């Protein structure tokens, strides 16, 4: 019986019973009351059943620990020339503070590293700094890197023009020498041939390669450049995915590349033992480095046990500044005419034009002068080194990043040397004030290592699970099937195994519940309040 019919009927019967209730015999009244109860039951059964509210779903668990907020980059520690330049970049380009600070400091390292080494109690620390800075696409990494390296690129371009002119003269001299040797060899007297060749001397050397900046070299190419070029180069890339994903960092070459670069950071040495080229050893080389990485690439790098365990990454000053996207307003100022940047470029050009000190009898083996610590700086350095060492105890704050902390005091020395030579190219000692500033910068990067390492090293299954959530959330999808993910989902998970692993991770953490969908596997997603 339908509800529209049952309700009027029950009402009519009840009204009739009420009218007759007092006049009916008890037996009849009992039967009517029973009928009333039965009609009530019919009404209740005929009424549309209300859908029970689904049980509340539990809030999903986070897939990873949130990255803590970074400390601000110590811009004021950069000194009288670099600080105003960094603030101009922050005001006009509006990149992250560490993008500006690291880009400038790395560029300065490249300019000063041929000129001095820090010497403390027999320990030698080159002025080569290695930076790895992490920032999303759109954070204006390339713009800042371009401004920081403008003087370097101009110097390299001018050197290239001179190199091409020198090569013309070299080819003429080389050809003339070769012809003279051939004429001498026509002599029948061996002694005369030898005497003439000795008189002619060795063939003229080719001009040194003028290149200062490289972005994705192989180990062999970098060694060749250092052997036949300036002896001081910079490995700089504003999109370091090209280097990380290139030949030098491929699976079969990664160990060799990391070990070779680390040796250059430590001592500025390398050797070349080749069947075709013979054997040679090279000393007095310097390599600065700045890799600007997007987070997705940084996660891969920081998850690499080889790069971490071997020590390559531990030699790098890490930074991951907060984004400024969405907060920037156009600034009507020309950075190329900014006085602070002009002062920076003027000092940089003077350093790049300055002839580097060379070992006697060589063309490009650097012999940087000794840069010491004054008495106050030495006392401060001992205090700094001891403090960092204590922080590496099992209960210390630097224990999780001991590999980085173990190089913290040397990083402070290197940064202090870079700042000293940049601010006074003829300086012989580092002051306590400069070492204090360098210690602040080194401490910032140690803090970044402690903050980033382990948080950014995300397992692949977690990354894939996040890709699924982001893909579904962007499309307003609450129910998804394995077929949908395989056909249309993120590129990284278009295999059955990858889909299974990602969805198992989401199930485990409460982000997805399996549901029936014919013969297909499907899931109801739980975005909840955790998003």
Short mmCIF file of C-alpha atoms in Angstrom, two decimals, residues 67-482:
data_model
loop_
_atom_site.label_atom_id
_atom_site.label_comp_id
_atom_site.label_asym_id
_atom_site.label_seq_id
_atom_site.Cartn_x
_atom_site.Cartn_y
_atom_site.Cartn_z
CA UNK A 67 58.83 20.92 5.44
CA UNK A 68 59.45 23.33 8.34
CA UNK A 69 59.61 27.03 7.60
CA UNK A 70 63.15 28.23 6.78
CA UNK A 71 65.06 30.87 8.63
CA UNK A 72 65.65 34.09 6.66
CA UNK A 73 68.88 34.25 4.67
CA UNK A 74 71.42 36.50 6.48
CA UNK A 75 71.56 39.18 3.78
CA UNK A 76 73.23 41.68 6.11
CA UNK A 77 76.19 39.29 6.55
CA UNK A 78 77.16 39.65 2.86
CA UNK A 79 79.07 42.87 3.44
CA UNK A 80 79.24 46.43 2.12
CA UNK A 81 79.10 45.58 -1.62
CA UNK A 82 77.15 42.33 -1.78
CA UNK A 83 74.39 43.25 0.68
CA UNK A 84 73.10 46.25 -1.32
CA UNK A 85 73.31 44.21 -4.53
CA UNK A 86 71.33 41.38 -2.93
CA UNK A 87 68.68 43.79 -1.69
CA UNK A 88 68.37 45.32 -5.16
CA UNK A 89 67.75 41.82 -6.58
CA UNK A 90 65.17 41.14 -3.86
CA UNK A 91 63.38 44.43 -4.45
CA UNK A 92 63.33 44.42 -8.26
CA UNK A 93 63.55 40.79 -9.42
CA UNK A 94 61.72 39.61 -6.26
CA UNK A 95 63.25 36.14 -6.06
CA UNK A 96 63.70 34.21 -2.82
CA UNK A 97 66.26 35.63 -0.41
CA UNK A 98 68.60 32.60 -0.62
CA UNK A 99 68.35 32.57 -4.44
CA UNK A 100 69.80 36.09 -4.45
CA UNK A 101 72.35 35.50 -1.68
CA UNK A 102 73.63 32.16 -2.98
CA UNK A 103 73.81 33.36 -6.60
CA UNK A 104 75.94 36.36 -5.66
CA UNK A 105 78.20 34.45 -3.28
CA UNK A 106 78.76 31.65 -5.80
CA UNK A 107 79.60 34.19 -8.51
CA UNK A 108 82.11 35.90 -6.20
CA UNK A 109 83.68 32.53 -5.38
CA UNK A 110 84.31 31.93 -9.08
CA UNK A 111 86.04 35.31 -9.40
CA UNK A 112 88.28 35.06 -6.31
CA UNK A 113 89.15 31.34 -6.15
CA UNK A 114 92.31 31.65 -8.35
CA UNK A 115 93.79 34.31 -6.10
CA UNK A 116 93.98 32.95 -2.54
CA UNK A 117 93.60 29.93 -0.23
CA UNK A 118 92.96 30.05 3.50
CA UNK A 119 95.80 28.54 5.56
CA UNK A 120 95.18 27.57 9.20
CA UNK A 121 97.66 25.37 11.09
CA UNK A 122 98.89 23.72 7.91
CA UNK A 123 95.37 23.07 6.61
CA UNK A 124 94.59 24.58 3.21
CA UNK A 125 91.04 25.58 2.24
CA UNK A 126 90.48 26.77 -1.35
CA UNK A 127 87.96 29.55 -1.89
CA UNK A 128 85.74 27.34 -4.07
CA UNK A 129 82.12 27.35 -2.85
CA UNK A 130 79.49 24.87 -3.97
CA UNK A 131 75.84 25.85 -3.72
CA UNK A 132 72.67 23.83 -4.37
CA UNK A 133 69.59 26.08 -4.28
CA UNK A 134 66.08 24.65 -4.59
CA UNK A 135 63.17 26.68 -5.98
CA UNK A 136 60.07 26.03 -8.04
CA UNK A 137 59.75 27.03 -11.68
CA UNK A 138 58.69 30.66 -11.81
CA UNK A 139 60.78 31.70 -8.80
CA UNK A 140 63.04 33.77 -11.11
CA UNK A 141 66.15 31.67 -10.62
CA UNK A 142 67.37 32.31 -14.15
CA UNK A 143 66.88 36.06 -13.85
CA UNK A 144 68.91 36.32 -10.64
CA UNK A 145 71.61 33.99 -11.96
CA UNK A 146 71.86 36.11 -15.12
CA UNK A 147 72.37 39.35 -13.18
CA UNK A 148 74.87 37.75 -10.78
CA UNK A 149 76.99 36.38 -13.64
CA UNK A 150 76.70 39.33 -16.03
CA UNK A 151 80.31 40.47 -15.56
CA UNK A 152 81.56 36.88 -15.92
CA UNK A 153 79.78 36.40 -19.23
CA UNK A 154 81.07 39.71 -20.56
CA UNK A 155 84.63 38.75 -19.55
CA UNK A 156 84.23 35.33 -21.16
CA UNK A 157 82.88 36.88 -24.37
CA UNK A 158 85.80 39.31 -24.60
CA UNK A 159 88.27 36.51 -23.92
CA UNK A 160 86.62 34.50 -26.69
CA UNK A 161 87.23 37.27 -29.21
CA UNK A 162 90.90 37.43 -28.24
CA UNK A 163 91.16 33.63 -28.34
CA UNK A 164 89.92 33.47 -31.92
CA UNK A 165 92.49 36.06 -32.99
CA UNK A 166 95.25 34.21 -31.13
CA UNK A 167 94.23 30.95 -32.79
CA UNK A 168 94.79 32.46 -36.24
CA UNK A 169 98.34 33.41 -35.28
CA UNK A 170 98.89 30.03 -33.61
CA UNK A 171 97.90 28.09 -36.71
CA UNK A 172 100.35 30.11 -38.81
CA UNK A 173 103.18 29.59 -36.30
CA UNK A 174 102.36 25.89 -35.96
CA UNK A 175 102.35 25.40 -39.73
CA UNK A 176 105.67 27.21 -40.08
CA UNK A 177 107.21 25.08 -37.34
CA UNK A 178 105.95 21.85 -38.92
CA UNK A 179 107.43 22.83 -42.31
CA UNK A 180 110.78 23.72 -40.71
CA UNK A 181 110.89 20.32 -38.97
CA UNK A 182 110.17 18.57 -42.28
CA UNK A 183 113.01 20.44 -43.98
CA UNK A 184 115.35 19.52 -41.15
CA UNK A 185 114.39 15.86 -41.49
CA UNK A 186 115.58 15.84 -45.11
CA UNK A 187 119.13 16.01 -43.89
CA UNK A 188 120.96 12.70 -44.14
CA UNK A 189 123.04 13.39 -41.07
CA UNK A 190 121.17 12.36 -37.92
CA UNK A 191 123.22 14.68 -35.76
CA UNK A 192 122.36 17.60 -38.03
CA UNK A 193 118.66 16.74 -37.88
CA UNK A 194 118.76 16.60 -34.09
CA UNK A 195 120.65 19.86 -33.85
CA UNK A 196 118.21 21.65 -36.17
CA UNK A 197 115.14 20.33 -34.30
CA UNK A 198 116.68 21.43 -31.00
CA UNK A 199 117.28 24.84 -32.49
CA UNK A 200 113.66 25.07 -33.66
CA UNK A 201 112.38 24.09 -30.23
CA UNK A 202 108.98 22.53 -29.44
CA UNK A 203 105.88 23.38 -31.42
CA UNK A 204 104.10 26.52 -30.16
CA UNK A 205 101.40 25.92 -27.55
CA UNK A 206 97.82 26.59 -28.48
CA UNK A 207 96.21 29.55 -26.70
CA UNK A 208 94.47 28.68 -23.45
CA UNK A 209 90.76 27.98 -23.81
CA UNK A 210 88.85 31.10 -22.71
CA UNK A 211 85.80 29.43 -21.17
CA UNK A 212 84.85 30.38 -17.63
CA UNK A 213 81.34 28.94 -17.27
CA UNK A 214 80.02 25.46 -18.08
CA UNK A 215 76.58 24.01 -17.34
CA UNK A 216 76.55 20.27 -18.04
CA UNK A 217 80.07 18.93 -18.67
CA UNK A 218 81.17 15.32 -18.53
CA UNK A 219 84.05 14.58 -16.17
CA UNK A 220 86.41 14.16 -19.12
CA UNK A 221 85.32 17.45 -20.68
CA UNK A 222 85.75 19.32 -17.40
CA UNK A 223 89.23 17.87 -16.92
CA UNK A 224 90.18 18.80 -20.47
CA UNK A 225 88.95 22.36 -19.96
CA UNK A 226 90.92 22.72 -16.72
CA UNK A 227 94.03 21.27 -18.36
CA UNK A 228 93.88 23.41 -21.51
CA UNK A 229 92.11 26.48 -20.17
CA UNK A 230 92.25 29.00 -17.35
CA UNK A 231 92.63 26.52 -14.50
CA UNK A 232 89.60 28.09 -12.79
CA UNK A 233 86.05 27.41 -13.98
CA UNK A 234 82.49 27.52 -12.70
CA UNK A 235 79.90 24.78 -13.06
CA UNK A 236 76.77 26.94 -12.99
CA UNK A 237 73.30 25.89 -14.13
CA UNK A 238 70.02 27.73 -13.62
CA UNK A 239 68.23 24.53 -14.68
CA UNK A 240 70.42 21.85 -13.16
CA UNK A 241 68.09 19.08 -14.31
CA UNK A 242 70.21 19.07 -17.49
CA UNK A 243 73.34 18.26 -15.48
CA UNK A 244 71.68 15.85 -13.03
CA UNK A 245 69.95 14.00 -15.85
CA UNK A 246 72.92 14.16 -18.23
CA UNK A 247 75.79 11.85 -19.11
CA UNK A 248 77.98 12.82 -16.15
CA UNK A 249 75.32 11.84 -13.59
CA UNK A 250 74.03 8.75 -15.39
CA UNK A 251 73.99 5.52 -13.39
CA UNK A 252 77.23 4.22 -14.86
CA UNK A 253 79.15 7.52 -14.48
CA UNK A 254 77.71 9.03 -11.29
CA UNK A 255 80.29 7.53 -8.92
CA UNK A 256 83.20 8.69 -11.05
CA UNK A 257 81.78 12.18 -11.49
CA UNK A 258 81.03 12.67 -7.79
CA UNK A 259 84.46 11.41 -6.72
CA UNK A 260 86.28 13.56 -9.29
CA UNK A 261 84.37 16.72 -8.36
CA UNK A 262 84.92 16.08 -4.67
CA UNK A 263 88.67 15.82 -5.23
CA UNK A 264 88.61 19.15 -7.02
CA UNK A 265 86.77 20.72 -4.07
CA UNK A 266 89.25 19.26 -1.59
CA UNK A 267 92.61 19.79 -3.32
CA UNK A 268 92.12 21.16 -6.81
CA UNK A 269 93.77 18.12 -8.39
CA UNK A 270 92.93 15.43 -10.90
CA UNK A 271 94.74 12.92 -13.09
CA UNK A 272 94.10 11.67 -16.60
CA UNK A 273 95.13 8.12 -17.42
CA UNK A 274 93.97 7.26 -20.93
CA UNK A 275 95.10 4.65 -23.44
CA UNK A 276 95.06 7.15 -26.28
CA UNK A 277 96.17 10.30 -24.43
CA UNK A 278 98.78 8.83 -22.13
CA UNK A 279 99.01 9.76 -18.47
CA UNK A 280 99.11 13.18 -16.83
CA UNK A 281 98.48 14.76 -13.45
CA UNK A 282 97.19 18.25 -12.93
CA UNK A 283 97.45 20.52 -9.90
CA UNK A 284 96.38 24.01 -8.95
CA UNK A 285 92.82 23.88 -10.34
CA UNK A 286 89.70 25.49 -8.89
CA UNK A 287 86.00 24.84 -9.54
CA UNK A 288 83.08 26.83 -8.15
CA UNK A 289 79.58 25.37 -8.46
CA UNK A 290 75.98 26.55 -8.26
CA UNK A 291 73.13 24.21 -9.20
CA UNK A 292 69.63 25.69 -9.16
CA UNK A 293 67.16 22.82 -8.85
CA UNK A 294 63.42 22.43 -9.01
CA UNK A 295 61.97 20.50 -6.03
CA UNK A 296 61.10 17.41 -8.06
CA UNK A 297 64.76 17.12 -9.15
CA UNK A 298 66.01 17.97 -5.66
CA UNK A 299 63.98 15.11 -4.18
CA UNK A 300 65.73 12.69 -6.53
CA UNK A 301 69.17 14.09 -5.73
CA UNK A 302 68.67 14.19 -1.96
CA UNK A 303 67.32 10.63 -2.02
CA UNK A 304 70.46 9.36 -3.76
CA UNK A 305 72.46 7.36 -1.23
CA UNK A 306 75.56 7.47 -3.42
CA UNK A 307 75.69 11.28 -3.73
CA UNK A 308 75.04 11.64 -0.01
CA UNK A 309 77.27 8.83 1.24
CA UNK A 310 80.15 9.63 -1.10
CA UNK A 311 80.26 13.22 0.14
CA UNK A 312 79.42 15.19 -2.98
CA UNK A 313 76.24 16.69 -1.50
CA UNK A 314 77.85 17.24 1.90
CA UNK A 315 80.25 19.69 0.25
CA UNK A 316 77.30 21.76 -1.00
CA UNK A 317 75.67 24.69 0.77
CA UNK A 318 71.95 23.82 0.61
CA UNK A 319 69.06 26.29 0.55
CA UNK A 320 65.33 26.10 -0.15
CA UNK A 321 63.82 29.57 0.35
CA UNK A 322 60.05 30.14 0.61
CA UNK A 323 58.18 31.05 -2.55
CA UNK A 324 57.32 34.65 -3.34
CA UNK A 325 54.87 33.74 -6.09
CA UNK A 326 51.56 35.58 -5.79
CA UNK A 327 53.00 38.38 -3.66
CA UNK A 328 55.04 40.22 -6.29
CA UNK A 329 54.02 43.51 -7.86
CA UNK A 330 55.75 45.01 -10.87
CA UNK A 331 58.57 47.40 -9.90
CA UNK A 332 59.35 50.26 -12.26
CA UNK A 333 63.11 50.27 -11.76
CA UNK A 334 65.91 49.36 -14.17
CA UNK A 335 68.26 46.94 -12.40
CA UNK A 336 70.96 47.54 -15.01
CA UNK A 337 71.10 51.18 -13.84
CA UNK A 338 70.98 50.42 -10.13
CA UNK A 339 73.98 51.89 -8.24
CA UNK A 340 74.36 48.85 -5.98
CA UNK A 341 74.53 46.47 -8.93
CA UNK A 342 76.93 48.82 -10.74
CA UNK A 343 79.31 48.71 -7.75
CA UNK A 344 79.05 44.92 -7.67
CA UNK A 345 79.79 44.55 -11.40
CA UNK A 346 82.68 47.01 -11.21
CA UNK A 347 84.40 45.04 -8.43
CA UNK A 348 83.66 41.75 -10.19
CA UNK A 349 85.13 42.94 -13.50
CA UNK A 350 88.28 44.14 -11.76
CA UNK A 351 88.77 40.72 -10.14
CA UNK A 352 88.13 38.86 -13.40
CA UNK A 353 90.69 41.06 -15.20
CA UNK A 354 93.30 40.50 -12.48
CA UNK A 355 96.00 38.01 -13.59
CA UNK A 356 95.95 34.95 -11.33
CA UNK A 357 99.15 33.85 -9.56
CA UNK A 358 100.74 30.89 -11.37
CA UNK A 359 103.35 28.35 -10.43
CA UNK A 360 106.69 29.20 -12.06
CA UNK A 361 107.21 27.46 -15.38
CA UNK A 362 103.52 26.70 -15.98
CA UNK A 363 100.86 28.34 -18.08
CA UNK A 364 97.78 27.61 -15.99
CA UNK A 365 98.70 25.88 -12.73
CA UNK A 366 97.31 28.23 -10.11
CA UNK A 367 99.38 29.05 -7.04
CA UNK A 368 97.01 31.13 -4.87
CA UNK A 369 98.58 33.25 -2.16
CA UNK A 370 98.25 32.38 1.52
CA UNK A 371 95.39 34.01 3.38
CA UNK A 372 95.62 33.70 7.17
CA UNK A 373 93.51 34.56 10.22
CA UNK A 374 94.35 37.41 12.54
CA UNK A 375 94.55 36.57 16.27
CA UNK A 376 90.93 37.42 17.05
CA UNK A 377 89.69 35.52 14.00
CA UNK A 378 91.76 32.48 14.98
CA UNK A 379 90.22 32.43 18.46
CA UNK A 380 86.74 32.77 16.96
CA UNK A 381 87.46 29.98 14.48
CA UNK A 382 88.50 27.56 17.24
CA UNK A 383 85.31 28.39 19.14
CA UNK A 384 83.21 27.90 16.00
CA UNK A 385 84.84 24.58 15.09
CA UNK A 386 84.40 23.22 18.63
CA UNK A 387 80.77 24.31 18.74
CA UNK A 388 79.94 22.58 15.46
CA UNK A 389 81.72 19.44 16.64
CA UNK A 390 79.62 19.32 19.82
CA UNK A 391 76.43 19.69 17.75
CA UNK A 392 77.24 16.38 16.02
CA UNK A 393 76.88 14.30 19.19
CA UNK A 394 74.10 11.69 19.03
CA UNK A 395 71.73 14.03 20.85
CA UNK A 396 72.93 17.16 19.02
CA UNK A 397 70.87 19.13 16.52
CA UNK A 398 73.35 18.43 13.71
CA UNK A 399 73.54 14.67 14.33
CA UNK A 400 71.08 13.85 11.48
CA UNK A 401 73.24 15.82 9.01
CA UNK A 402 76.67 14.95 10.37
CA UNK A 403 78.16 14.80 6.86
CA UNK A 404 77.30 18.47 6.30
CA UNK A 405 78.20 19.56 9.81
CA UNK A 406 81.63 17.92 9.61
CA UNK A 407 82.50 20.44 6.89
CA UNK A 408 80.79 23.37 8.58
CA UNK A 409 83.89 25.03 10.01
CA UNK A 410 85.74 24.73 6.69
CA UNK A 411 82.74 26.19 4.88
CA UNK A 412 82.90 29.16 7.24
CA UNK A 413 86.62 29.60 6.43
CA UNK A 414 85.97 29.44 2.70
CA UNK A 415 83.10 31.93 2.87
CA UNK A 416 85.24 34.26 5.01
CA UNK A 417 88.06 34.04 2.47
CA UNK A 418 85.68 34.78 -0.41
CA UNK A 419 84.24 37.84 1.35
CA UNK A 420 87.71 39.07 2.36
CA UNK A 421 89.26 38.92 -1.12
CA UNK A 422 86.14 40.37 -2.75
CA UNK A 423 86.10 43.32 -0.38
CA UNK A 424 89.90 43.80 -0.43
CA UNK A 425 91.66 41.98 -3.31
CA UNK A 426 95.09 42.50 -1.69
CA UNK A 427 94.16 41.34 1.81
CA UNK A 428 96.57 39.00 3.60
CA UNK A 429 94.44 38.09 6.64
CA UNK A 430 90.82 37.47 7.54
CA UNK A 431 89.40 39.59 10.35
CA UNK A 432 87.21 38.35 13.19
CA UNK A 433 84.33 40.49 11.92
CA UNK A 434 84.45 38.90 8.50
CA UNK A 435 84.69 35.41 9.99
CA UNK A 436 81.69 36.22 12.19
CA UNK A 437 79.66 37.16 9.11
CA UNK A 438 80.84 34.03 7.30
CA UNK A 439 79.84 31.94 10.31
CA UNK A 440 76.31 33.34 10.12
CA UNK A 441 76.05 32.33 6.47
CA UNK A 442 77.53 28.88 7.12
CA UNK A 443 75.14 28.40 10.05
CA UNK A 444 72.20 29.30 7.82
CA UNK A 445 73.18 26.62 5.31
CA UNK A 446 73.73 24.04 8.05
CA UNK A 447 70.26 24.84 9.33
CA UNK A 448 68.90 24.36 5.83
CA UNK A 449 70.63 20.99 5.54
CA UNK A 450 69.05 19.90 8.84
CA UNK A 451 65.65 21.17 7.66
CA UNK A 452 65.72 19.76 4.13
CA UNK A 453 67.63 16.48 4.20
CA UNK A 454 65.30 13.62 5.09
CA UNK A 455 62.22 15.77 4.49
CA UNK A 456 62.90 16.30 0.80
CA UNK A 457 64.14 12.73 0.27
CA UNK A 458 60.73 11.22 -0.52
CA UNK A 459 60.23 7.56 -1.55
CA UNK A 460 58.88 7.03 -5.05
CA UNK A 461 55.61 5.46 -3.85
CA UNK A 462 54.84 8.58 -1.79
CA UNK A 463 55.59 10.86 -4.74
CA UNK A 464 53.33 8.75 -6.97
CA UNK A 465 50.54 8.80 -4.38
CA UNK A 466 50.77 12.59 -4.22
CA UNK A 467 50.61 12.77 -8.00
CA UNK A 468 47.35 10.78 -7.96
CA UNK A 469 45.82 13.04 -5.31
CA UNK A 470 46.89 16.22 -7.13
CA UNK A 471 45.61 14.87 -10.46
CA UNK A 472 42.21 13.92 -9.01
CA UNK A 473 41.84 17.09 -6.95
CA UNK A 474 42.60 19.30 -9.96
CA UNK A 475 39.81 17.55 -11.95
CA UNK A 476 37.27 17.35 -9.14
CA UNK A 477 37.42 13.54 -9.20
CA UNK A 478 36.24 11.72 -6.07
CA UNK A 479 36.05 8.20 -7.50
CA UNK A 480 38.86 6.87 -9.67
CA UNK A 481 39.55 3.51 -11.29
CA UNK A 482 42.78 1.80 -12.20
#
